[in-house]
mmCIF file of C-alpha atoms in Angstrom:
data_model
loop_
_atom_site.group_PDB
_atom_site.id
_atom_site.type_symbol
_atom_site.label_atom_id
_atom_site.label_comp_id
_atom_site.label_asym_id
_atom_site.label_seq_id
_atom_site.Cartn_x
_atom_site.Cartn_y
_atom_site.Cartn_z
ATOM 1 C CA MET A 167 0.000 0.000 0.000
ATOM 2 C CA SER A 168 2.745 2.507 0.839
ATOM 3 C CA GLU A 169 4.429 1.780 -2.507
ATOM 4 C CA GLY A 170 1.237 2.848 -4.301
ATOM 5 C CA ILE A 171 1.145 6.087 -2.326
ATOM 6 C CA GLN A 172 4.800 6.771 -3.169
ATOM 7 C CA MET A 173 4.131 6.184 -6.874
ATOM 8 C CA ALA A 174 1.158 8.554 -6.758
ATOM 9 C CA ILE A 175 3.253 11.257 -5.106
ATOM 10 C CA VAL A 176 6.074 10.795 -7.622
ATOM 11 C CA GLY A 177 3.537 11.000 -10.463
ATOM 12 C CA LEU A 178 2.113 14.240 -9.107
ATOM 13 C CA VAL A 179 5.575 15.760 -8.769
ATOM 14 C CA VAL A 180 6.434 14.780 -12.358
ATOM 15 C CA VAL A 181 3.192 16.265 -13.689
ATOM 16 C CA ALA A 182 3.704 19.462 -11.699
ATOM 17 C CA ALA A 183 7.272 19.811 -13.001
ATOM 18 C CA ALA A 184 6.136 19.248 -16.598
ATOM 19 C CA LEU A 185 3.405 21.875 -16.281
ATOM 20 C CA TYR A 186 5.874 24.333 -14.747
ATOM 21 C CA LEU A 187 8.347 23.857 -17.598
ATOM 22 C CA LEU A 188 5.622 24.164 -20.248
ATOM 23 C CA ARG A 189 4.330 27.412 -18.765
ATOM 24 C CA LYS A 190 7.834 28.803 -18.376
ATOM 25 C CA TYR A 191 9.246 28.023 -21.817
ATOM 26 C CA LEU A 192 6.271 28.018 -24.194
ATOM 27 C CA PRO A 193 5.111 31.426 -25.435
ATOM 28 C CA ARG A 194 1.913 32.509 -23.801
ATOM 29 C CA ARG A 195 -0.896 34.143 -25.710
ATOM 30 C CA ARG A 196 -3.223 36.671 -24.166
ATOM 31 C CA ILE A 197 -6.058 38.849 -25.370
ATOM 32 C CA ALA A 198 -5.297 42.575 -25.147
ATOM 33 C CA GLY A 199 -7.738 45.076 -26.571
ATOM 34 C CA GLY A 200 -9.695 42.419 -28.452
ATOM 35 C CA LYS A 201 -6.690 41.018 -30.299
ATOM 36 C CA ILE A 202 -4.415 38.158 -29.373
ATOM 37 C CA THR A 203 -0.829 39.171 -28.660
ATOM 38 C CA GLN A 204 2.213 37.360 -27.341
ATOM 39 C CA ASP A 205 4.018 38.467 -24.194
ATOM 40 C CA GLY A 206 7.059 40.597 -24.846
ATOM 41 C CA VAL A 207 5.888 41.870 -28.235
ATOM 42 C CA CYS A 208 5.502 45.478 -27.169
ATOM 43 C CA GLY A 209 8.696 46.095 -25.239
ATOM 44 C CA SER A 210 9.487 45.853 -21.590
ATOM 45 C CA CYS A 211 6.093 46.928 -20.282
ATOM 46 C CA LYS A 212 4.319 44.289 -22.412
ATOM 47 C CA ARG A 213 1.439 46.644 -23.229
ATOM 48 C CA CYS A 214 0.303 48.015 -26.547
ATOM 49 C CA ASN A 215 -0.919 51.590 -26.759
ATOM 50 C CA SER A 216 -3.506 51.956 -29.572
ATOM 51 C CA GLY A 217 -1.706 49.491 -31.815
ATOM 52 C CA SER A 218 1.780 50.967 -31.443
ATOM 53 C CA CYS A 219 4.586 49.843 -29.202
ATOM 54 C CA HIS A 220 6.221 52.136 -26.694
#
């Protein structure tokens, strides 16, 4: 029984690590002002001002 619990915990840790790495290294898409943009497109502040970067 304790071996099953250990395997479940290890599985959860592996899934959590995989999700962390996916979120960290894959580009994220977000909706800003009705259009989909990628983070980092508009400079360091990551915000577009009426379609132009600042």
